[in-house]
mmCIF file of C-alpha atoms in Angstrom:
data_model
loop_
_atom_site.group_PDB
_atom_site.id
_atom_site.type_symbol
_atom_site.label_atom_id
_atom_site.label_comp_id
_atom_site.label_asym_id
_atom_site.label_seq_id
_atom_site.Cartn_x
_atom_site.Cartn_y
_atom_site.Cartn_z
ATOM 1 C CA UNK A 26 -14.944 -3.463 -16.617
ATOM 2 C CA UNK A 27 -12.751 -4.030 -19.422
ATOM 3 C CA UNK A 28 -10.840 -0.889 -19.253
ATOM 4 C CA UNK A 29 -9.371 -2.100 -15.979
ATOM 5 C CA UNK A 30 -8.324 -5.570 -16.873
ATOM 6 C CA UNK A 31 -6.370 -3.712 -19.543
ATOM 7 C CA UNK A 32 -5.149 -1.132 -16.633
ATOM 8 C CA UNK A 33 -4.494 -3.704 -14.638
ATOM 9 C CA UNK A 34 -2.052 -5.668 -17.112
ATOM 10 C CA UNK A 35 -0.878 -2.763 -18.449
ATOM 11 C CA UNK A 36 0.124 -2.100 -14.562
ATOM 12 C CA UNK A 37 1.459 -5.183 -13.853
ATOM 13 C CA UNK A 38 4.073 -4.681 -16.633
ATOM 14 C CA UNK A 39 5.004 -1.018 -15.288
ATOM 15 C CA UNK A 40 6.062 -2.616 -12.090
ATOM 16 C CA UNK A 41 8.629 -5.360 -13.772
ATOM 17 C CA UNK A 42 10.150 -1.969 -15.270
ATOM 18 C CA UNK A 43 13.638 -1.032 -13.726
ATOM 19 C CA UNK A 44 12.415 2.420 -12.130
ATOM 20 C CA UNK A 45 10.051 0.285 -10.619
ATOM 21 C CA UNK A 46 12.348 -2.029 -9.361
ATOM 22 C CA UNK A 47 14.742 0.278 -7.809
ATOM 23 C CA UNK A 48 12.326 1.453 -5.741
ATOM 24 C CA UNK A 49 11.243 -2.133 -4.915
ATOM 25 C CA UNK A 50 14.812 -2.816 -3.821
ATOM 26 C CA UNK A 51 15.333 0.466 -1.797
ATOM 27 C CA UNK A 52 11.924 0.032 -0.313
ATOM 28 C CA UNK A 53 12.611 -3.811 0.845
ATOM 29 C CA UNK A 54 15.892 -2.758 1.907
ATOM 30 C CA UNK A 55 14.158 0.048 4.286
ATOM 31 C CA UNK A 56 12.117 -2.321 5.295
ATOM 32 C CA UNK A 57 14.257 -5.012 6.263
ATOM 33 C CA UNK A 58 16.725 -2.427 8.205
ATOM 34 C CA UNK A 59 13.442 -1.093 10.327
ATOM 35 C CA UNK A 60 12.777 -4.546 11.230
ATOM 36 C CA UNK A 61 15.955 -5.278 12.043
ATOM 37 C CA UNK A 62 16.303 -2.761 14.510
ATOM 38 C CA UNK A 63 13.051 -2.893 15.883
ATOM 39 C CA UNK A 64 13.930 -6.675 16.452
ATOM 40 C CA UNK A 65 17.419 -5.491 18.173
ATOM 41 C CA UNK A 66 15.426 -3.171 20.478
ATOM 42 C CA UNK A 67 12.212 -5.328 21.530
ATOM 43 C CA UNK A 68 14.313 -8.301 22.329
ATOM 44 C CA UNK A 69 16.494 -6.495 24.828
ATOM 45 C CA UNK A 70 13.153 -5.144 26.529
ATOM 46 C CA UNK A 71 11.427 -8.207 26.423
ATOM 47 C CA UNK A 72 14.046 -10.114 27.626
ATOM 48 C CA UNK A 73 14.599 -7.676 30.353
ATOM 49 C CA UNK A 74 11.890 -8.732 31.483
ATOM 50 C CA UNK A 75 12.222 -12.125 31.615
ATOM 51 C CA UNK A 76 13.765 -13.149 34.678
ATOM 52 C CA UNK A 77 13.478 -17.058 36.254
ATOM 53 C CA UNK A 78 15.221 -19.080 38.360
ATOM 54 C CA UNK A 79 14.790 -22.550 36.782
ATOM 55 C CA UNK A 80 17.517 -22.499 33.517
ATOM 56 C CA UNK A 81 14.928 -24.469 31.272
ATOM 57 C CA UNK A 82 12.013 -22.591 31.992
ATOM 58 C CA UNK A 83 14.396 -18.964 31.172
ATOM 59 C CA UNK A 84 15.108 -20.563 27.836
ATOM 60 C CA UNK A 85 11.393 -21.587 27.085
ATOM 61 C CA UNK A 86 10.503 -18.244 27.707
ATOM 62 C CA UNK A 87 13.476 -16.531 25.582
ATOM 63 C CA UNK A 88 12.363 -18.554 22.627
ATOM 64 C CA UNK A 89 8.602 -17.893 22.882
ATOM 65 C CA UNK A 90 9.595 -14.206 22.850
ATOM 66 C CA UNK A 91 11.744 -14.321 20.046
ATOM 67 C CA UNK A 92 8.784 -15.981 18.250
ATOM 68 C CA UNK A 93 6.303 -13.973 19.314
ATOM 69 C CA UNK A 94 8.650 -10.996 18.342
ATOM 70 C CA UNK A 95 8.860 -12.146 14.940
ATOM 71 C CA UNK A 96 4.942 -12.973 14.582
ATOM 72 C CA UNK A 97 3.843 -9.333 15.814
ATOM 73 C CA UNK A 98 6.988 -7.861 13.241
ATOM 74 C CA UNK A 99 6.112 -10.384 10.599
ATOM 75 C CA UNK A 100 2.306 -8.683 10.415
ATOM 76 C CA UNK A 101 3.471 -5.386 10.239
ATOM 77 C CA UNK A 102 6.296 -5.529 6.955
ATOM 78 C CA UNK A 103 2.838 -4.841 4.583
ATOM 79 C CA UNK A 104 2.145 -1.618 6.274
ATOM 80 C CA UNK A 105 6.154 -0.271 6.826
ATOM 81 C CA UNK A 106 6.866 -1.156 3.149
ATOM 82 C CA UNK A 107 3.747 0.893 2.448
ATOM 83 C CA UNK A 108 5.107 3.864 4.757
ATOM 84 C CA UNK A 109 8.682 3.265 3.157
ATOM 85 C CA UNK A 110 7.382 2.919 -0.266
ATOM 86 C CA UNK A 111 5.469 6.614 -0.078
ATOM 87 C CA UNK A 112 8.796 8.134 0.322
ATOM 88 C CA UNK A 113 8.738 7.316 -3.853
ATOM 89 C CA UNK A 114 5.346 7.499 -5.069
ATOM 90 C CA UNK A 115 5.692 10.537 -6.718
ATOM 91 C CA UNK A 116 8.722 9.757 -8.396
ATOM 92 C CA UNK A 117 6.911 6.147 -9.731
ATOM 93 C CA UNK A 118 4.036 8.294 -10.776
ATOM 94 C CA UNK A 119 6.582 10.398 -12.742
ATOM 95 C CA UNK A 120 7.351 7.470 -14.848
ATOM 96 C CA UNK A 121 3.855 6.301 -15.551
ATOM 97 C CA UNK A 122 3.069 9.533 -16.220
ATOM 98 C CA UNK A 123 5.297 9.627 -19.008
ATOM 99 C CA UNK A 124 3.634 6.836 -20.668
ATOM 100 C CA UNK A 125 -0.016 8.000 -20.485
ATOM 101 C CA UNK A 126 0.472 12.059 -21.346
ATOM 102 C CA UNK A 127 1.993 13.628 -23.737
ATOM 103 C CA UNK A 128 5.442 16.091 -22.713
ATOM 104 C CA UNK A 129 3.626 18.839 -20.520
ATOM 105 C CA UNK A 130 0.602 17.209 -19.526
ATOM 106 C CA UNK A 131 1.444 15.651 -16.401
ATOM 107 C CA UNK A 132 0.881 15.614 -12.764
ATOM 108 C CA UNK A 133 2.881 17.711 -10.477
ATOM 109 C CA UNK A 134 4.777 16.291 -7.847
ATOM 110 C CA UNK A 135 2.588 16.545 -4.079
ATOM 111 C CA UNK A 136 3.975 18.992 -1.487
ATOM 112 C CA UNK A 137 6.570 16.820 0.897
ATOM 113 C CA UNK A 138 3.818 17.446 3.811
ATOM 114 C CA UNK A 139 1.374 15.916 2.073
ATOM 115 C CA UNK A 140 2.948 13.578 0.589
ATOM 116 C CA UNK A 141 4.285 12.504 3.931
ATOM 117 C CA UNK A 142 0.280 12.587 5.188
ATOM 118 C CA UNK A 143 -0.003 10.544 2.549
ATOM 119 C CA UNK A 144 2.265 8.098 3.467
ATOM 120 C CA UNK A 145 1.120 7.712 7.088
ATOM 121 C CA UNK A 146 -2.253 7.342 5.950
ATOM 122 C CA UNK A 147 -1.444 4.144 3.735
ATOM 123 C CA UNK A 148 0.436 2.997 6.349
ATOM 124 C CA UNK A 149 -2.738 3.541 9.040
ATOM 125 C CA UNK A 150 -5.158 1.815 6.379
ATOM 126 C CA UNK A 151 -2.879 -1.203 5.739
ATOM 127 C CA UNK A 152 -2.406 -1.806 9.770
ATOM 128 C CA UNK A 153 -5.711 -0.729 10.759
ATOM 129 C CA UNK A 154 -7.085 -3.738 7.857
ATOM 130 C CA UNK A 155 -4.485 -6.382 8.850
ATOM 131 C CA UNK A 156 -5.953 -5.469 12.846
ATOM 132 C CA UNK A 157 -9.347 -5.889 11.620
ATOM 133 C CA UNK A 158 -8.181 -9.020 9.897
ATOM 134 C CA UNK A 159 -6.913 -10.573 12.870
ATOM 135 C CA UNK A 160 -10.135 -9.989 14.926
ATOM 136 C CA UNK A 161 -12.353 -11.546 12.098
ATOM 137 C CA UNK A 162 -10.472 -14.841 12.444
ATOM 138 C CA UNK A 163 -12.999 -15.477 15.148
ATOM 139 C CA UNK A 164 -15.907 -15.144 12.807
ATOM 140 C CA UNK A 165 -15.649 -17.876 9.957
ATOM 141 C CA UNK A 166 -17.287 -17.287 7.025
ATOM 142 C CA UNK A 167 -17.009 -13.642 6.829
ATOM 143 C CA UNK A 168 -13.260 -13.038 7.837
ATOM 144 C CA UNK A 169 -11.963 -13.370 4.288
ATOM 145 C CA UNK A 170 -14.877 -11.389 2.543
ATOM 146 C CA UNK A 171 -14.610 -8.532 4.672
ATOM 147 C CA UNK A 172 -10.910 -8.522 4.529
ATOM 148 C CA UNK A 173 -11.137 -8.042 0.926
ATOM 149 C CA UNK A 174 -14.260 -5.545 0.958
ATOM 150 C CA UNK A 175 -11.968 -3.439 3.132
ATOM 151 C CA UNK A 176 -9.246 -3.524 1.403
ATOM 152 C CA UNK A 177 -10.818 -2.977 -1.645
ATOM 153 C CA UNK A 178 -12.839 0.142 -0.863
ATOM 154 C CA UNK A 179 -9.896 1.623 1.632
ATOM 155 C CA UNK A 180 -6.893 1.109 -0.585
ATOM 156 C CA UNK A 181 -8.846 1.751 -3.068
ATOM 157 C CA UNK A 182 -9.826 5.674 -2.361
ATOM 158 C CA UNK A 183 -6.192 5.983 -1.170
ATOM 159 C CA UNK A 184 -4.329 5.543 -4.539
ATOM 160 C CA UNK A 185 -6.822 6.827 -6.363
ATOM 161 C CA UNK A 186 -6.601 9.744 -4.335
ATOM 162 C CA UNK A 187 -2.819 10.009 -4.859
ATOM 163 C CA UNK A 188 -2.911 9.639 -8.628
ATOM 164 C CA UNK A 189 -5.840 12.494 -8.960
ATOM 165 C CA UNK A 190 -3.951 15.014 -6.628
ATOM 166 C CA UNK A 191 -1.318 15.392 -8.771
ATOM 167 C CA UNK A 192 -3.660 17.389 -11.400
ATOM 168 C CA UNK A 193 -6.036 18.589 -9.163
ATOM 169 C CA UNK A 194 -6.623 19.864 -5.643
ATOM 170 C CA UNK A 195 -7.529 17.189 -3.180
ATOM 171 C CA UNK A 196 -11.157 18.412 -2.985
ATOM 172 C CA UNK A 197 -11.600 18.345 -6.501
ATOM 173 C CA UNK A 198 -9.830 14.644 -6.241
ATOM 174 C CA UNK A 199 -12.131 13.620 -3.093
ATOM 175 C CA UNK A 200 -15.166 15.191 -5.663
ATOM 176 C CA UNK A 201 -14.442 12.987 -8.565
ATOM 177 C CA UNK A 202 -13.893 10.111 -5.891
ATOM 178 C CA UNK A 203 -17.295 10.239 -5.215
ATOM 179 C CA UNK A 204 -18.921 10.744 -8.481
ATOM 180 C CA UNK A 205 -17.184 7.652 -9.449
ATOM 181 C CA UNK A 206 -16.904 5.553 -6.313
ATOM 182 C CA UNK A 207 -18.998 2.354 -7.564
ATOM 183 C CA UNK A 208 -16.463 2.105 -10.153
ATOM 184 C CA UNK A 209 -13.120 2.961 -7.857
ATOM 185 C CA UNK A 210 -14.703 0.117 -5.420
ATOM 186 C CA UNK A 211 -14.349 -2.304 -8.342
ATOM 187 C CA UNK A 212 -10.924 -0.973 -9.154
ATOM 188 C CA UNK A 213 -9.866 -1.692 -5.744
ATOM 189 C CA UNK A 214 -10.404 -5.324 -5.260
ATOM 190 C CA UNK A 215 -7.708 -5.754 -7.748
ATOM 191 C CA UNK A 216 -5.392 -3.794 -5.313
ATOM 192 C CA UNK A 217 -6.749 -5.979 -2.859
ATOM 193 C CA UNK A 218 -6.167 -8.940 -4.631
ATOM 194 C CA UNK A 219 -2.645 -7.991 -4.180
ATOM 195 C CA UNK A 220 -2.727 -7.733 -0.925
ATOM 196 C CA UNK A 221 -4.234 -10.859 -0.222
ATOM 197 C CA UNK A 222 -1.372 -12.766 -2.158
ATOM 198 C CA UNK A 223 1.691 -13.342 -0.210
ATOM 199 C CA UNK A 224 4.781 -12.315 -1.795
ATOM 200 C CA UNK A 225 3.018 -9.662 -4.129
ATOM 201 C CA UNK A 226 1.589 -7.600 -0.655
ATOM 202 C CA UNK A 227 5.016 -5.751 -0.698
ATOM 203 C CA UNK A 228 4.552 -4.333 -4.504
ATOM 204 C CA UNK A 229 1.270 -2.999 -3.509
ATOM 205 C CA UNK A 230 2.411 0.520 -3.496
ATOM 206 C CA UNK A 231 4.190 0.280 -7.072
ATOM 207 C CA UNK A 232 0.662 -2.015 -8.487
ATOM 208 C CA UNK A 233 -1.441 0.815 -6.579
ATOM 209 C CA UNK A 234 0.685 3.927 -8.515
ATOM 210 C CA UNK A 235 0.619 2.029 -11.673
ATOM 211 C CA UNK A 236 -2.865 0.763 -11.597
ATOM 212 C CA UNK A 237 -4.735 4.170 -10.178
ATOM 213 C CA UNK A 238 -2.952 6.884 -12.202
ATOM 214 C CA UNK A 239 -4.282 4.948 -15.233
ATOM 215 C CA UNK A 240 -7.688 4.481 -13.880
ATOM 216 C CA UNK A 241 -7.531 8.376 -13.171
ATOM 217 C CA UNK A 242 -7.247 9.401 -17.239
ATOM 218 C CA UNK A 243 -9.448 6.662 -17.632
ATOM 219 C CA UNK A 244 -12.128 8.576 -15.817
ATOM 220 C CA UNK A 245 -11.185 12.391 -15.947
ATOM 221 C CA UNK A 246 -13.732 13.516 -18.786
ATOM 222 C CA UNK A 247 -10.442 16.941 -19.199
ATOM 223 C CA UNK A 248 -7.605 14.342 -19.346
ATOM 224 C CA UNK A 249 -9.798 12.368 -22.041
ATOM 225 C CA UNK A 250 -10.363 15.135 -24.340
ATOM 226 C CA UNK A 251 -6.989 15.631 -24.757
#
Protein backbone atom coordinates (compact mmCIF):
# COMPACT_ATOMS: atom_id res chain seq x y z
CA UNK A 1 0.00 0.00 0.00
CA UNK A 2 2.92 2.10 0.31
CA UNK A 3 4.01 2.01 -3.21
CA UNK A 4 0.90 3.96 -4.10
CA UNK A 5 0.98 6.70 -1.57
CA UNK A 6 4.40 7.29 -3.11
CA UNK A 7 2.62 6.98 -6.77
CA UNK A 8 0.17 8.96 -5.74
CA UNK A 9 2.43 12.02 -4.56
CA UNK A 10 4.73 11.41 -7.00
CA UNK A 11 1.47 11.97 -9.36
CA UNK A 12 0.21 14.78 -7.83
CA UNK A 13 3.48 16.65 -8.59
CA UNK A 14 3.42 15.48 -12.42
CA UNK A 15 0.19 17.29 -12.78
CA UNK A 16 1.52 20.90 -11.32
CA UNK A 17 4.17 20.32 -14.26
CA UNK A 18 3.68 22.78 -17.29
CA UNK A 19 2.90 19.91 -19.96
CA UNK A 20 0.41 19.11 -17.59
CA UNK A 21 -0.95 22.32 -17.34
CA UNK A 22 -1.29 23.11 -20.91
CA UNK A 23 -3.39 20.48 -21.33
CA UNK A 24 -5.38 21.53 -18.22
CA UNK A 25 -5.88 24.92 -19.85
CA UNK A 26 -6.77 23.62 -23.41
CA UNK A 27 -8.97 21.02 -21.86
CA UNK A 28 -10.99 23.70 -19.55
CA UNK A 29 -11.03 25.91 -22.39
CA UNK A 30 -12.84 22.98 -24.56
CA UNK A 31 -14.85 22.56 -22.00
CA UNK A 32 -16.08 25.84 -21.27
CA UNK A 33 -16.69 26.55 -25.23
CA UNK A 34 -18.97 23.11 -25.36
CA UNK A 35 -20.91 24.44 -22.60
CA UNK A 36 -21.24 27.52 -23.89
CA UNK A 37 -22.79 26.50 -26.91
CA UNK A 38 -24.77 23.86 -25.64
CA UNK A 39 -26.18 26.66 -23.27
CA UNK A 40 -26.77 28.98 -26.55
CA UNK A 41 -28.69 26.10 -28.18
CA UNK A 42 -30.92 24.58 -25.21
CA UNK A 43 -32.08 27.97 -24.18
CA UNK A 44 -33.49 28.88 -27.57
CA UNK A 45 -35.38 25.37 -27.54
CA UNK A 46 -36.48 25.57 -24.21
CA UNK A 47 -37.61 28.83 -24.42
CA UNK A 48 -39.39 28.03 -27.57
CA UNK A 49 -41.28 26.34 -25.75
CA UNK A 50 -42.28 28.46 -23.27
CA UNK A 51 -45.14 30.37 -24.28
CA UNK A 52 -47.76 32.28 -21.57
CA UNK A 53 -49.95 34.87 -21.56
CA UNK A 54 -49.52 36.36 -18.05
CA UNK A 55 -45.89 38.56 -18.35
CA UNK A 56 -44.85 37.41 -14.71
CA UNK A 57 -45.59 33.95 -14.98
CA UNK A 58 -43.33 33.98 -18.78
CA UNK A 59 -40.50 35.38 -16.73
CA UNK A 60 -40.82 32.79 -13.79
CA UNK A 61 -40.66 30.25 -16.21
CA UNK A 62 -37.59 31.78 -18.34
CA UNK A 63 -35.60 31.88 -15.16
CA UNK A 64 -36.40 28.37 -13.88
CA UNK A 65 -35.15 27.21 -17.30
CA UNK A 66 -32.12 29.02 -17.33
CA UNK A 67 -31.49 27.40 -13.91
CA UNK A 68 -32.42 24.24 -14.62
CA UNK A 69 -30.21 24.59 -17.83
CA UNK A 70 -27.29 25.32 -15.86
CA UNK A 71 -27.97 22.47 -13.11
CA UNK A 72 -28.34 19.60 -15.87
CA UNK A 73 -24.88 21.40 -17.74
CA UNK A 74 -23.28 21.98 -14.40
CA UNK A 75 -23.39 17.85 -13.77
CA UNK A 76 -22.08 17.04 -16.91
CA UNK A 77 -18.47 19.43 -17.10
CA UNK A 78 -16.74 16.11 -15.09
CA UNK A 79 -17.57 13.82 -17.88
CA UNK A 80 -16.91 16.47 -21.16
CA UNK A 81 -13.56 17.48 -19.55
CA UNK A 82 -12.96 13.73 -19.37
CA UNK A 83 -14.03 13.31 -23.20
CA UNK A 84 -11.98 16.61 -23.98
CA UNK A 85 -9.12 15.64 -21.88
CA UNK A 86 -8.65 12.04 -23.92
CA UNK A 87 -7.94 14.02 -26.93
CA UNK A 88 -4.26 14.33 -24.83
CA UNK A 89 -3.74 11.36 -22.85
CA UNK A 90 -1.28 9.97 -24.87
CA UNK A 91 0.69 12.91 -25.20
CA UNK A 92 0.58 13.31 -20.97
CA UNK A 93 1.58 9.72 -20.87
CA UNK A 94 4.52 10.68 -23.15
CA UNK A 95 5.84 12.87 -20.49
CA UNK A 96 5.47 10.55 -17.57
CA UNK A 97 6.84 8.13 -19.51
CA UNK A 98 9.94 9.90 -19.75
CA UNK A 99 10.39 9.97 -16.13
CA UNK A 100 9.81 6.28 -15.28
CA UNK A 101 11.84 4.48 -18.46
CA UNK A 102 14.83 4.86 -19.65
CA UNK A 103 15.24 6.45 -23.69
CA UNK A 104 13.58 3.48 -25.71
CA UNK A 105 11.59 1.84 -23.23
CA UNK A 106 8.39 3.45 -23.49
CA UNK A 107 4.85 3.07 -24.42
CA UNK A 108 3.68 3.66 -27.87
CA UNK A 109 1.20 6.07 -28.60
CA UNK A 110 -2.71 4.16 -28.99
CA UNK A 111 -4.19 4.06 -32.51
CA UNK A 112 -6.51 7.46 -32.91
CA UNK A 113 -9.63 4.86 -33.02
CA UNK A 114 -8.91 3.60 -29.98
CA UNK A 115 -7.85 6.16 -28.41
CA UNK A 116 -11.02 7.93 -29.37
CA UNK A 117 -12.98 4.54 -27.85
CA UNK A 118 -11.12 5.36 -25.18
CA UNK A 119 -12.21 8.61 -24.70
CA UNK A 120 -15.95 7.92 -25.05
CA UNK A 121 -15.66 5.26 -22.67
CA UNK A 122 -14.31 7.63 -19.78
CA UNK A 123 -16.70 9.88 -20.71
CA UNK A 124 -19.72 6.97 -20.47
CA UNK A 125 -18.18 5.82 -16.97
CA UNK A 126 -17.96 9.36 -15.50
CA UNK A 127 -21.82 10.16 -16.64
CA UNK A 128 -23.11 6.81 -16.17
CA UNK A 129 -21.50 7.23 -12.10
CA UNK A 130 -22.64 10.87 -11.65
CA UNK A 131 -26.44 9.21 -13.00
CA UNK A 132 -26.08 6.56 -10.54
CA UNK A 133 -25.10 9.21 -8.05
CA UNK A 134 -28.07 11.17 -8.47
CA UNK A 135 -30.49 8.18 -8.02
CA UNK A 136 -28.71 7.11 -4.70
CA UNK A 137 -29.57 10.48 -3.15
CA UNK A 138 -32.79 8.75 -2.30
CA UNK A 139 -31.08 6.08 -0.30
CA UNK A 140 -29.11 7.72 2.71
CA UNK A 141 -26.52 5.96 4.07
CA UNK A 142 -25.27 4.22 1.10
CA UNK A 143 -25.30 7.07 -1.60
CA UNK A 144 -21.80 8.27 -0.78
CA UNK A 145 -20.19 4.71 -0.29
CA UNK A 146 -21.34 3.43 -3.42
CA UNK A 147 -20.46 6.54 -5.24
CA UNK A 148 -16.99 6.02 -4.28
CA UNK A 149 -16.95 2.04 -4.70
CA UNK A 150 -17.95 2.87 -8.27
CA UNK A 151 -15.81 5.17 -8.98
CA UNK A 152 -13.11 3.50 -7.58
CA UNK A 153 -13.38 0.12 -9.31
CA UNK A 154 -14.72 1.85 -12.81
CA UNK A 155 -12.18 4.61 -13.16
CA UNK A 156 -10.06 2.57 -11.84
CA UNK A 157 -9.83 -0.36 -14.70
CA UNK A 158 -10.14 2.55 -17.18
CA UNK A 159 -6.72 4.29 -16.62
CA UNK A 160 -5.15 1.46 -15.76
CA UNK A 161 -6.20 0.11 -18.88
CA UNK A 162 -4.88 3.14 -20.81
CA UNK A 163 -1.46 3.19 -19.18
CA UNK A 164 -0.94 -0.83 -19.86
CA UNK A 165 -2.05 -0.56 -23.61
CA UNK A 166 0.59 1.41 -24.50
CA UNK A 167 3.15 -1.69 -24.01
CA UNK A 168 0.91 -4.29 -24.53
CA UNK A 169 -2.16 -5.41 -26.46
CA UNK A 170 -5.40 -4.67 -24.72
CA UNK A 171 -5.97 -8.38 -23.93
CA UNK A 172 -2.78 -8.79 -22.45
CA UNK A 173 -3.70 -5.29 -20.49
CA UNK A 174 -7.40 -6.61 -19.60
CA UNK A 175 -5.16 -10.06 -18.44
CA UNK A 176 -2.90 -8.32 -16.06
CA UNK A 177 -6.10 -6.25 -14.97
CA UNK A 178 -7.38 -9.17 -13.59
CA UNK A 179 -4.49 -10.87 -12.06
CA UNK A 180 -4.10 -7.76 -10.15
CA UNK A 181 -7.57 -6.32 -9.69
CA UNK A 182 -7.70 -6.38 -5.67
CA UNK A 183 -4.83 -4.16 -5.87
CA UNK A 184 -6.08 -1.77 -9.01
CA UNK A 185 -9.48 -1.52 -6.79
CA UNK A 186 -7.33 0.03 -4.05
CA UNK A 187 -5.52 2.18 -6.55
CA UNK A 188 -8.71 3.52 -7.68
CA UNK A 189 -10.28 5.04 -4.69
CA UNK A 190 -7.52 7.50 -4.85
CA UNK A 191 -8.80 8.43 -8.40
CA UNK A 192 -11.98 8.52 -6.83
CA UNK A 193 -11.03 10.57 -4.16
CA UNK A 194 -10.48 13.03 -6.84
CA UNK A 195 -13.48 12.89 -8.12
CA UNK A 196 -15.31 13.32 -5.12
CA UNK A 197 -13.45 16.72 -4.38
CA UNK A 198 -14.83 19.65 -6.13
CA UNK A 199 -12.44 21.66 -7.96
CA UNK A 200 -9.86 18.70 -8.38
CA UNK A 201 -12.84 16.45 -10.48
CA UNK A 202 -11.60 18.33 -13.66
CA UNK A 203 -7.72 17.10 -13.25
CA UNK A 204 -8.94 13.64 -13.00
CA UNK A 205 -7.75 12.69 -16.37
CA UNK A 206 -4.10 14.25 -15.85
CA UNK A 207 -4.11 12.50 -11.77
CA UNK A 208 -5.54 9.24 -13.62
CA UNK A 209 -2.43 9.30 -16.49
CA UNK A 210 0.00 10.21 -13.87
CA UNK A 211 -1.12 7.97 -11.14
CA UNK A 212 -1.89 4.58 -13.39
CA UNK A 213 1.13 4.57 -15.75
CA UNK A 214 3.17 4.44 -12.51
CA UNK A 215 1.09 1.86 -10.89
CA UNK A 216 1.54 -0.10 -14.30
CA UNK A 217 5.70 -0.50 -13.87
CA UNK A 218 4.87 -0.87 -10.45
CA UNK A 219 3.16 -4.13 -11.25
CA UNK A 220 4.53 -5.40 -14.71
CA UNK A 221 7.00 -8.20 -13.35
CA UNK A 222 9.00 -7.30 -17.58
CA UNK A 223 8.98 -3.51 -16.89
CA UNK A 224 10.52 -4.34 -13.30
CA UNK A 225 13.34 -6.36 -14.43
CA UNK A 226 14.54 -3.79 -16.38
Amino acid sequence: MTFMFDAALAALREILSPPFRNVLLKSLGMTLLFLALAWVGLDKLALSYIAVNHPWLQIALTYAAGLGLFLFLAFFIGPISVLVAGLFLDDLADVVEEDLYPSGQRGRAIPASQAIMMGVRFAAVSAGVNILALFLLLIPGINAIAFVLANAYLLGREYFLFAATRFRTLEEAMELRRRYAPQLFLAGLFIAAFVMTPGLNVLTPLFGVAFMSRIHKMISPERRAR
